[in-house]
Coordinates of C-alpha atoms and ligand atoms in Angstrom, one line a residue:
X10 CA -43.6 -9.5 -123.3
X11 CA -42.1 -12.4 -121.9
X12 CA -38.6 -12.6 -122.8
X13 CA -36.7 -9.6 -121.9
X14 CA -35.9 -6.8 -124.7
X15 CA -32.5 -7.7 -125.2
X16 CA -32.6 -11.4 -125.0
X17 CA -29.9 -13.2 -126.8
X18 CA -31.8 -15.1 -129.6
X19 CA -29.3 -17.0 -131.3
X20 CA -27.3 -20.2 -132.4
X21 CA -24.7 -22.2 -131.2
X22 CA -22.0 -24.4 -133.1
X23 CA -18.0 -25.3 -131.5
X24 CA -14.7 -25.1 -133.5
X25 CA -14.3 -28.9 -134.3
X26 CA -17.8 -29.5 -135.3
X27 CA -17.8 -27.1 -137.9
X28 CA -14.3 -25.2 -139.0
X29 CA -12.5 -27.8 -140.6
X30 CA -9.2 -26.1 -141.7
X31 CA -7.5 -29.4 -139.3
X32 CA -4.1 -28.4 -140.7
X33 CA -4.2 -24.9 -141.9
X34 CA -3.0 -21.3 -140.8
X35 CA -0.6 -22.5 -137.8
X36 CA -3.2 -24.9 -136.3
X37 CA -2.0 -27.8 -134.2
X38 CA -3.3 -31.0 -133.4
X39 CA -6.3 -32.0 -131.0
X40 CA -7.8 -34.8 -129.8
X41 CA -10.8 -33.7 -131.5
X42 CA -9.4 -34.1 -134.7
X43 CA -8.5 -37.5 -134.0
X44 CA -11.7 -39.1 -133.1
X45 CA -13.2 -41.4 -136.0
X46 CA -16.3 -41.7 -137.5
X47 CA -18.0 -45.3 -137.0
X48 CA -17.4 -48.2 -134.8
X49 CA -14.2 -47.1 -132.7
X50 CA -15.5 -43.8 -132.1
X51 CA -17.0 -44.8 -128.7
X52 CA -13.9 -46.2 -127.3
X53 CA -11.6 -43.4 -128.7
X54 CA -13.9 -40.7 -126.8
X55 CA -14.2 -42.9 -123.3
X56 CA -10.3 -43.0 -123.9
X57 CA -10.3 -47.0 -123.8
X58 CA -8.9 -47.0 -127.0
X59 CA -5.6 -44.8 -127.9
X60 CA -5.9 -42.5 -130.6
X61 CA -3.7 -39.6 -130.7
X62 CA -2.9 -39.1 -135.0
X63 CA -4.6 -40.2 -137.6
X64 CA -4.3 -43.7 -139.3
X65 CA -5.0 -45.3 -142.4
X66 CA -7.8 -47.4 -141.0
X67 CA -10.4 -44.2 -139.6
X68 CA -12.6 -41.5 -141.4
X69 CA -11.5 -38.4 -139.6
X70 CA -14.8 -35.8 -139.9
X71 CA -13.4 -32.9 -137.9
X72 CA -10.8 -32.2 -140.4
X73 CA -13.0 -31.1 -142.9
X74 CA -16.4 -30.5 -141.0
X75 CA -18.5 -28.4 -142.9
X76 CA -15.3 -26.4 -143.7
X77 CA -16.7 -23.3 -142.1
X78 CA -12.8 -22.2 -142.0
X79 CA -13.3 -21.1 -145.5
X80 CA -17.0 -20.4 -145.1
X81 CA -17.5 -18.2 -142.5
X82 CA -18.5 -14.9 -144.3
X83 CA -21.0 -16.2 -145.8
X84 CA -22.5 -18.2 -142.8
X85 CA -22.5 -15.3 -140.5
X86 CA -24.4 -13.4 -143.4
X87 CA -27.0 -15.9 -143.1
X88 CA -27.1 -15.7 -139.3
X89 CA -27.5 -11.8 -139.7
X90 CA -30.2 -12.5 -142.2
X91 CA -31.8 -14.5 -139.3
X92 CA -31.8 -11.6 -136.7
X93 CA -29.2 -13.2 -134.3
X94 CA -28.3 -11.2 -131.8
X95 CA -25.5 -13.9 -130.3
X96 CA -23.6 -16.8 -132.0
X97 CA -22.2 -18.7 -129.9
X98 CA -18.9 -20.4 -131.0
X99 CA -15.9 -21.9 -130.1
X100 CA -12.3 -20.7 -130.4
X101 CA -9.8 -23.8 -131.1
X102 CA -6.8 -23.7 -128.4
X103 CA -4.6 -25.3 -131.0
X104 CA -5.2 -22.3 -133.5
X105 CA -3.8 -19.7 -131.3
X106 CA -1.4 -22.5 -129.5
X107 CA -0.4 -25.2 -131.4
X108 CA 1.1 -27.2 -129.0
X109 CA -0.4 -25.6 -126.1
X110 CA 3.0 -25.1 -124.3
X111 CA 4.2 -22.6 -126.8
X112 CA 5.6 -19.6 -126.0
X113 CA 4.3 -17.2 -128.0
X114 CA 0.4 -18.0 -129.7
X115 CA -0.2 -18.4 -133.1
X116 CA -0.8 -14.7 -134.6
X117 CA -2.5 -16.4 -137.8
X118 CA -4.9 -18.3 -135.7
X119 CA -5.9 -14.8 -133.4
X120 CA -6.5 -13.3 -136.6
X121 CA -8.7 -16.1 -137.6
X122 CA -11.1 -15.2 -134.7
X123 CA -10.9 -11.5 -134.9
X124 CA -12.3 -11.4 -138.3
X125 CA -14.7 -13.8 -137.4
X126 CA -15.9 -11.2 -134.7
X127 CA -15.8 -8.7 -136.4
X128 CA -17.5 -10.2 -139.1
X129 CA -20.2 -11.0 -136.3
X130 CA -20.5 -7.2 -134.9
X131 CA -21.1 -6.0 -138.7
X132 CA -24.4 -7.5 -138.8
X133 CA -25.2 -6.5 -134.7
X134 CA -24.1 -10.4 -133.7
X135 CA -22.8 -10.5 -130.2
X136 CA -20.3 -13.2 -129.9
X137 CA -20.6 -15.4 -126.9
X138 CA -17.6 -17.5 -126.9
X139 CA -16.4 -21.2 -125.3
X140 CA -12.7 -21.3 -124.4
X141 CA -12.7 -24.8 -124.5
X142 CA -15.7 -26.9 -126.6
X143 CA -14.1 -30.2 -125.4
X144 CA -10.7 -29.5 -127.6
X145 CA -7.1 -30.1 -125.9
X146 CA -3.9 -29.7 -128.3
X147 CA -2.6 -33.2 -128.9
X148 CA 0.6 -32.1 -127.4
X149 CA -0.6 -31.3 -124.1
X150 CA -2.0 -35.2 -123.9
X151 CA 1.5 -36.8 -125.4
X152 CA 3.4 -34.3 -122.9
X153 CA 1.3 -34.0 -120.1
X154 CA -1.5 -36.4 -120.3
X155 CA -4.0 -34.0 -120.8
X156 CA -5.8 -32.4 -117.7
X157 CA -5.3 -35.0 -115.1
X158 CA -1.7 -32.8 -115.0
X159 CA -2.0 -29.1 -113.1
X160 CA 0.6 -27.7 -115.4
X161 CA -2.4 -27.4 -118.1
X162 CA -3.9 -24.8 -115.7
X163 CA -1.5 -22.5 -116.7
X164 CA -0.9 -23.6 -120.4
X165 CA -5.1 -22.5 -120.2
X166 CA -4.7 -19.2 -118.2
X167 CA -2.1 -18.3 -121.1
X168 CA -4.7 -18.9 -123.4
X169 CA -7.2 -17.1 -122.0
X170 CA -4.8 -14.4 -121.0
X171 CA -4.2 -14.0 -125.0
X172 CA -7.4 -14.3 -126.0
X173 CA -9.0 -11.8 -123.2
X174 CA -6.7 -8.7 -123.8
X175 CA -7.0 -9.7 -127.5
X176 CA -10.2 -9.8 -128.4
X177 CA -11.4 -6.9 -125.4
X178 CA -14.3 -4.8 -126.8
X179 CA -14.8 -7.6 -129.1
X180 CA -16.0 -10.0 -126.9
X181 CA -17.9 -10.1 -123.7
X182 CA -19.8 -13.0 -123.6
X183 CA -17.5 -16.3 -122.2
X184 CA -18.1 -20.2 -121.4
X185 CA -15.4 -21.5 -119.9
X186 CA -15.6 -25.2 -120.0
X187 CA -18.5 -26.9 -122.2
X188 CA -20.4 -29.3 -120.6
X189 CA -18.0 -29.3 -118.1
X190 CA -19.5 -32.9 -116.7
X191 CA -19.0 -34.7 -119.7
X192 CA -15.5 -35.2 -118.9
X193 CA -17.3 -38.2 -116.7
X194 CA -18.6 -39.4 -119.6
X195 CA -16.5 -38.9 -122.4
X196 CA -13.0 -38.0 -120.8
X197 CA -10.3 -38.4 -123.9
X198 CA -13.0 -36.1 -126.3
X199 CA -13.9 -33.6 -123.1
X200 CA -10.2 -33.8 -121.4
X201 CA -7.8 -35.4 -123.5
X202 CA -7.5 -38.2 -120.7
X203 CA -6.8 -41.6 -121.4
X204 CA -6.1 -44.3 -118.7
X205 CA -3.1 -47.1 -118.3
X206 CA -4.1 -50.5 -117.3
X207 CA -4.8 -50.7 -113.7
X208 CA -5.2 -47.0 -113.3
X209 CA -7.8 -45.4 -110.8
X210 CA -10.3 -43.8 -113.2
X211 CA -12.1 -42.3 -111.0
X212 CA -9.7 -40.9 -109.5
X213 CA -8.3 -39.3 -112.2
X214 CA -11.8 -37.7 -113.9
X215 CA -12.2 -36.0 -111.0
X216 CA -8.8 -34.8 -110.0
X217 CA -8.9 -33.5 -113.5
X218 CA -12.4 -31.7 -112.8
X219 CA -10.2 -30.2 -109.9
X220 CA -7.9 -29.2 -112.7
X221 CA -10.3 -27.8 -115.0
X222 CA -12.7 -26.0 -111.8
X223 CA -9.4 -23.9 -110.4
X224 CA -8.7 -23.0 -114.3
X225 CA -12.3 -21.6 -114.6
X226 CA -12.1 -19.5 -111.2
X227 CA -8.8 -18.3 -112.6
X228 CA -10.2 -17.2 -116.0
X229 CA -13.3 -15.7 -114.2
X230 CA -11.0 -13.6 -112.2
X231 CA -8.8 -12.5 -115.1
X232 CA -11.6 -11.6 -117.5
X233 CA -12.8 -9.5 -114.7
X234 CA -9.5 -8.1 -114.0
X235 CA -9.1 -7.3 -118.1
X236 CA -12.1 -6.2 -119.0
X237 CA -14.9 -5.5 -116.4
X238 CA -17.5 -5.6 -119.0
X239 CA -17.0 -9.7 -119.5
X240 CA -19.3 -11.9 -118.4
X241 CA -18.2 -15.4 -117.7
X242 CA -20.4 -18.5 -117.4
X243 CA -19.9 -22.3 -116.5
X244 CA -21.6 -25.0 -119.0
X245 CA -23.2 -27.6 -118.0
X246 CA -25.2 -30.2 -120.3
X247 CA -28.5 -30.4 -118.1
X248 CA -31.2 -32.5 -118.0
X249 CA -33.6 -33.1 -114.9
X250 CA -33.7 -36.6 -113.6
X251 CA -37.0 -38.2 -112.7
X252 CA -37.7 -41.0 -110.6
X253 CA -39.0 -44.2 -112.2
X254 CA -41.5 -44.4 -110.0
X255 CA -42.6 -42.9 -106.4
X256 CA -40.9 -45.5 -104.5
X257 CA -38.3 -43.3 -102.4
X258 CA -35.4 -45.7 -103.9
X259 CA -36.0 -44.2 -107.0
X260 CA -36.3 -40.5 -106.0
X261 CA -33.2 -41.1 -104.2
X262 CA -31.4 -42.6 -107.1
X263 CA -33.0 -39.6 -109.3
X264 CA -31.5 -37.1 -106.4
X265 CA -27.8 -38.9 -106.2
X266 CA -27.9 -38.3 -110.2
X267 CA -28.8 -34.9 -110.6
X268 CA -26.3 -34.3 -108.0
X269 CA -23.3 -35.8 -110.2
X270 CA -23.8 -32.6 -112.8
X271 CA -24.9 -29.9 -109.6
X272 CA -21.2 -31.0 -108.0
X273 CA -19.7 -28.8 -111.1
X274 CA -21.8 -25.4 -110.9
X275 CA -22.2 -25.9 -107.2
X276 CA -18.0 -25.1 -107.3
X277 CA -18.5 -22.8 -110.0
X278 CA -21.5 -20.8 -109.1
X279 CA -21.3 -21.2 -104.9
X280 CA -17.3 -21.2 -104.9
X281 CA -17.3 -24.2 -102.7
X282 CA -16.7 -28.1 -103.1
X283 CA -20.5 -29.1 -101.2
X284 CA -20.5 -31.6 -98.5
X285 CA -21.7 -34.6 -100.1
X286 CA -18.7 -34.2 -102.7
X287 CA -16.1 -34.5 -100.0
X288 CA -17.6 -37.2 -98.4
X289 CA -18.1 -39.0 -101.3
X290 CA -14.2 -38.5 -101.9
X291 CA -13.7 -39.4 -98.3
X292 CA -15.9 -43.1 -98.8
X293 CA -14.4 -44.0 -101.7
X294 CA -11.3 -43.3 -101.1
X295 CA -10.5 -40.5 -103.9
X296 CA -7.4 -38.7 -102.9
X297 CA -7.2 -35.4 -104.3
X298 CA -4.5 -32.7 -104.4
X299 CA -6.2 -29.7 -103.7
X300 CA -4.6 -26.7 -102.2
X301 CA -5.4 -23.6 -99.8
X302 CA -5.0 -21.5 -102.5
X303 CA -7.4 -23.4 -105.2
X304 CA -10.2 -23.4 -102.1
X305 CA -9.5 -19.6 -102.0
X306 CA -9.5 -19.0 -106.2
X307 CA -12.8 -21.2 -106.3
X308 CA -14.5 -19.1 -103.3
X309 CA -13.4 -15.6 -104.7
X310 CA -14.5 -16.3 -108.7
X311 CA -17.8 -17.5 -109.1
X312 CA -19.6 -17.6 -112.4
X313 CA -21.5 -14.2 -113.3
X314 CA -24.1 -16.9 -115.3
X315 CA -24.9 -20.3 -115.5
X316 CA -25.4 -21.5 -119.0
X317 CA -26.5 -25.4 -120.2
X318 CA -27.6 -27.8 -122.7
X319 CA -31.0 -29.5 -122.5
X320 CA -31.9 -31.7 -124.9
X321 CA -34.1 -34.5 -122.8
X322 CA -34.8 -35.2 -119.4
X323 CA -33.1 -38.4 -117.7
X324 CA -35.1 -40.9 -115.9
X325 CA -33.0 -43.0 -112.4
X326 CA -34.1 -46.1 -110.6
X327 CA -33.0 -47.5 -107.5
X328 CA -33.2 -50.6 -109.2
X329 CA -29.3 -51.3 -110.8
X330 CA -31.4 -54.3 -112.9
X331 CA -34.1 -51.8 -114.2
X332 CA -34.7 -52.4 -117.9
X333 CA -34.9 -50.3 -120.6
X334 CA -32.4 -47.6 -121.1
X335 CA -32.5 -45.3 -123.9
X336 CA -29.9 -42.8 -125.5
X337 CA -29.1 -39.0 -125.1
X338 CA -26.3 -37.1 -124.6
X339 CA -24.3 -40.1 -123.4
X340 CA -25.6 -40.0 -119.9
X341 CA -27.3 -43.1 -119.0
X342 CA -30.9 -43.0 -118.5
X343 CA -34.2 -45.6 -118.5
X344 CA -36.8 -44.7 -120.9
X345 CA -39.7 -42.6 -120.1
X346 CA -42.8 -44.2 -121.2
X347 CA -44.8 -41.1 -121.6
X348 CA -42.3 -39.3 -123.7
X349 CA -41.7 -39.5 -127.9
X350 CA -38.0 -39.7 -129.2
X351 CA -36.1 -38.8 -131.8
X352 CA -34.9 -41.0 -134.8
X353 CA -31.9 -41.2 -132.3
X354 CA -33.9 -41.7 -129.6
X355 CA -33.2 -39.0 -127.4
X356 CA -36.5 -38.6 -125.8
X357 CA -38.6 -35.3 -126.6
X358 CA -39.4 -33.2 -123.2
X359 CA -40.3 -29.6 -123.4
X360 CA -41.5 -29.2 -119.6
X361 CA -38.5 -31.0 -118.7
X362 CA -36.8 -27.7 -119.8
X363 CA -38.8 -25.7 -117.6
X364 CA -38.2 -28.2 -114.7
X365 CA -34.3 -27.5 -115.4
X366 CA -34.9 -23.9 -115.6
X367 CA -36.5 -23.4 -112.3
X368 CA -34.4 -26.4 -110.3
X369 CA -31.2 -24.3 -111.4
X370 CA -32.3 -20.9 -110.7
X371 CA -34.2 -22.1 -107.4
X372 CA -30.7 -23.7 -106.3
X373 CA -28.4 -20.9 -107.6
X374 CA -29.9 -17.9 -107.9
X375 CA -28.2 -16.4 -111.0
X376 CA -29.4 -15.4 -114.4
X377 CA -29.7 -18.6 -117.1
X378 CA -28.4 -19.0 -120.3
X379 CA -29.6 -22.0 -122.4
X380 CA -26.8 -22.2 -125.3
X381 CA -27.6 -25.6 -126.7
X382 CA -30.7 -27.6 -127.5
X383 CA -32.7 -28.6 -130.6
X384 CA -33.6 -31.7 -132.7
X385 CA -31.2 -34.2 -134.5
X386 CA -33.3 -35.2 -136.9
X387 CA -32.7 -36.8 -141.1
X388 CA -33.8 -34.3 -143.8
X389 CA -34.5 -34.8 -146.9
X390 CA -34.0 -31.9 -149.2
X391 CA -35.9 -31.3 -152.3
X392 CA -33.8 -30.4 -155.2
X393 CA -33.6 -26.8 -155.0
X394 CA -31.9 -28.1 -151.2
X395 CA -35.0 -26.9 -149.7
X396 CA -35.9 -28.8 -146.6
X397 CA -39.6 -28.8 -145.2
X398 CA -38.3 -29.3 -141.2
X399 CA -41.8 -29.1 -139.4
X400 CA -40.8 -31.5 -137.0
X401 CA -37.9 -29.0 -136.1
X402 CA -40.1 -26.1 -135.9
X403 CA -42.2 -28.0 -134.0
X404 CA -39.6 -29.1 -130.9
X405 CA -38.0 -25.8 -131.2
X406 CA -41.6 -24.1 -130.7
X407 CA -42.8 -26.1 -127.8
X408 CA -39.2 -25.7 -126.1
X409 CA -39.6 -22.2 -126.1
X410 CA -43.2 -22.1 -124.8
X411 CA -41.2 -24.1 -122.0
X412 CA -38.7 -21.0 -121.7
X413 CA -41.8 -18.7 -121.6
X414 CA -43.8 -20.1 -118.9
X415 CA -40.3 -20.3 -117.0
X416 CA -40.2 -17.1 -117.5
X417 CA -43.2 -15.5 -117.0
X418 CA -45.2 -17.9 -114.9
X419 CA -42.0 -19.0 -112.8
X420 CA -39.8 -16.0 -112.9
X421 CA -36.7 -17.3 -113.9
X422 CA -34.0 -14.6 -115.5
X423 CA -33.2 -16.3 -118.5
X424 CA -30.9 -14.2 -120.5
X425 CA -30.9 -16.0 -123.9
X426 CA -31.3 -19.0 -126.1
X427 CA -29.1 -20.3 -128.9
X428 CA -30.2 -23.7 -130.5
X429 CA -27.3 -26.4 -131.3
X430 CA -25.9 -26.8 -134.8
X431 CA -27.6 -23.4 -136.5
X432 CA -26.5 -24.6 -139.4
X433 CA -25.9 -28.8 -139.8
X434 CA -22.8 -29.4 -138.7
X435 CA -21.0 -32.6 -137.4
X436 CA -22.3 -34.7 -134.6
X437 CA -20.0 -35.1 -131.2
X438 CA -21.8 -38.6 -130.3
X439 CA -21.9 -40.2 -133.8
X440 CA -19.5 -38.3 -136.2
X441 CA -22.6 -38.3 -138.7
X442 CA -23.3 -35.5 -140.8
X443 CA -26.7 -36.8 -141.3
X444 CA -27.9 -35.9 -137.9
X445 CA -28.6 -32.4 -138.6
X446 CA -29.7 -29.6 -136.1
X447 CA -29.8 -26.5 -138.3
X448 CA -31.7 -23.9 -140.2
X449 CA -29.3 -24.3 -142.8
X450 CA -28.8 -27.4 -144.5
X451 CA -25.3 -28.2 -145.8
X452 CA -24.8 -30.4 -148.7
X453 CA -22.8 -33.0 -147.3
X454 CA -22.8 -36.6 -146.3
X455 CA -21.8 -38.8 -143.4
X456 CA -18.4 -39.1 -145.6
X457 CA -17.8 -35.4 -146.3
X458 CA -19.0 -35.7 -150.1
X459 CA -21.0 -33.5 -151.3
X460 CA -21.0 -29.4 -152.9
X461 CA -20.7 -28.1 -149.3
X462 CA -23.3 -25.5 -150.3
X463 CA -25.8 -24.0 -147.5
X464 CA -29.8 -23.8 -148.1
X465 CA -32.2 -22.2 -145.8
X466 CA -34.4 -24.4 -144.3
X467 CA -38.2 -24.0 -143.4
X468 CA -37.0 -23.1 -140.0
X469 CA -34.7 -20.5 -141.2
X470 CA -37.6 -18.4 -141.9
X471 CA -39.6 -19.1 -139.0
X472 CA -36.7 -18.9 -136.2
X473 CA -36.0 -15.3 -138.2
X474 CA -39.6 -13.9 -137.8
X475 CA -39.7 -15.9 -133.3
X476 CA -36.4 -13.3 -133.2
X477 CA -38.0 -10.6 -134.9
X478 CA -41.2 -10.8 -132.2
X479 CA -39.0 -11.6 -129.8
X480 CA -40.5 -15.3 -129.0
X481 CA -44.1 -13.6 -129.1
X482 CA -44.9 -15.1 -132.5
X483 CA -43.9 -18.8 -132.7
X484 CA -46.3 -19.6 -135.5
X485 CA -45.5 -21.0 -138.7
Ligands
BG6_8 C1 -23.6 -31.5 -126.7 C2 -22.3 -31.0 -127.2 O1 -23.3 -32.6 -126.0 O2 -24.6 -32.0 -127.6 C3 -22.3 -30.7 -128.7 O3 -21.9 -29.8 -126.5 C4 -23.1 -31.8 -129.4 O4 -20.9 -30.7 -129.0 C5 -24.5 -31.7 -129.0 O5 -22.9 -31.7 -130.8 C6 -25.5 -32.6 -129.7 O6 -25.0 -33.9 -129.6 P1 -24.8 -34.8 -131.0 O7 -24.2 -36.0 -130.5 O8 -26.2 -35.0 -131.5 O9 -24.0 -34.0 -131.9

């Protein structure tokens, strides 16, 4: 058998893709309430555009996603029908502190996420939870301006504080950060940063990386210190970057870019800030406060796992007029000739995910966690809501044949796998409901119309009998 006997088969969804509920049971603001669907939504995320309420203008999907906040018994009944042994979810920060700051949290929000784990160990379901899936209560940005301000390291350190001694015996599966790199990319949706005319951006993203690196040390080291059962892993959203071609420009160029997501678990899983990052800092002239005792906190609470997202591999050239990018994830990349794409052309690479398995566990040595990947794809359900996904089935199956020969050929200790979006939820990049991920398909369009009601998909059935042979049967 490849995978071990008690891999994590499972699925993966966050808080604001998904809950909906914006508004109810104590629940304060977040910026990810606040980013639109359609043309702004770009510029809201990078944070070149201010948005921090609503307006008359915007569609708003996160306050309603697919109103899992009234749904969940139901959903996690389906993902017990399915054999998960894991759902990975997010808990919202502004459910359990509203503003963030707040003295005491929110005891109708912790509530909220008790029942939902219960709910989750009823049907054998281990929870495997992200602290922060890119959400930051609104106040914390007006107040503070988001995580480019240390005080938020202690704002999050109460929050996990709460939520560890809470939910102990519950939970003992943590992320700390998602995709902790994308607050390079996307650094009002990931951080809650936005930037004043003039200001060193730069600068800023990374100082708040510092921010965000000390906080995930600290909550290592107090889940430990809680409950020394947790298990707490970094995020990452991976992807291996090839070289356009052989010329040594380009391998270089592929090297400096894989190297701009390693900096985050190379602090995480080594303890250390590497070389190259400080002199980088040094060359460019990024000034950062960093003291004795956040060198110490980083060195003393590594990561017990390193978990990602894969959903294409990346392509550099040394070339800065190279043509041909293509889309995925938000990181830049050229297009890869020899690869197919999605409808939105995020480009389909199953041994890229064995190339990211074995470059991450060659480099750090710890056991692997993939908790996002999977299709975006249109369906079109029939009228009983049936939806004949082969093309799902067929990237999920040849992504896990990746995982296996990872496994068993390379020897990487992969310790689960939870698809993205196990049941359609809202997209981070677009806002679109129509670019669904599930094996459940939600009746509801791009504009939140719709009955709301779930179907099982082809892929339901399939993924349910993979879990049941534990990945030794991926035939359909
Ligand atoms: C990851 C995020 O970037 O990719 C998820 O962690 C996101 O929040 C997922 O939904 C898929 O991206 P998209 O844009 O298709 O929803």
């Amino acid at each position: 058998m490849a995978f071990r006997e008690d891999f994590l088969w499972g699925g993966a969804t966050a808080a604001n893709q998904c809950e909906g509920g914006y508004a109810e049971g104590g629940r304060g603001l977040a910026n990810v309430d606040v980013v639109p669907h359609g043309k702004d939504r770009w510029a809201v995320v990078t944070g070149a555009k201010k948005m921090f309420d609503f307006d008359e203008e915007h569609y708003y999907p996160a306050k309603k996603s697919i109103d899992m906040y009234h749904h969940y018994l139901d959903d996690i009944k389906l993902f017990g029908e399915m054999g998960f042994k894991t759902y990975r979810l997010s808990i919202a920060w502004s459910r359990i502190f509203p503003n963030g700051d707040d003295e005491f949290p929110n005891e109708e929000g912790l509530k909220f996420y008790e029942a939902i784990f219960k709910e989750c160990r009823k049907y054998g379901i281990e929870p495997l939870v992200t602290l922060v899936h890119f959400d930051c209560p609104m106040h914390l940005i007006t107040e503070y301006g988001g995580w480019r301000n240390r005080k938020v390291i202690g704002f999050f350190v109460n929050y996990c504080k709460t939520v560890f001694t809470r939910y102990k015996g519950l939970v003992k599966y943590w992320l700390t950060f998602n995709e902790i790199n994308m607050i390079l990319h996307g650094p009002f949706m990931a951080a809650g940063l936005f930037f004043e005319e003039g200001e060193d951006r730069t600068q800023i993203q990374y100082q708040a990386a510092h921010h965000e690196l000390v906080a995930s040390a600290l909550a290592v080291r107090m889940a430990h210190g809680i409950d020394p059962q947790n298990k707490v892993g970094c995020m990452l959203a991976a992807g291996q970057y090839y070289p356009f071609t052989c010329k040594p420009q380009d391998v270089w160029a592929a090297f400096e870019s894989d190297r701009e997501g390693y900096f985050f678990v190379d602090v995480q899983a080594r303890g250390e800030y590497p070389d190259y990052a400080w002199k980088r800092f040094e060359r460019e002239k990024i000034k950062l406060d960093i003291t004795e005792d956040d060198l110490e906190i980083l060195k003393e609470s590594p990561v017990d796992f390193i978990s990602f997202s894969y959903y294409s591999s990346r392509v550099a050239s040394g070339d800065p007029t190279a043509a041909g990018t293509t889309e995925g994830n938000v990181f830049a990349s050229l297009k890869n000739p020899y690869l197919e794409a999605s409808q939105w052309g995020w480009q389909i690479d199953p041994l890229g995910l064995r190339i990211t398995l074995n470059a991450l566990y060659d480099r750090y040595q710890k056991p692997l966690f993939i908790v996002e990947n999977g299709l975006g794809a249109k369906d079109v359900a029939d009228v009983n809501g049936y939806v004949e996904d082969d093309y799902r089935i067929d990237y999920l199956k040849s992504h896990i044949e990746a995982m296996k020969d990872a496994v068993e050929i390379d020897g990487v200790d992969l310790m689960g796998y939870t698809p993205w979006g196990c049941i359609d939820l809202v997209s981070a990049s677009t806002g679109e409901m129509s670019k669904r991920y599930g094996f459940i398909y939600v009746d509801l369009d791009d504009s939140g119309n719709g009955t709301g009601k779930r179907f099982r998909k082809k892929s339901f059935y399939w993924y349910k009998k993979v879990i049941a042979a534990n990945g030794e049967d991926l035939t359909y």
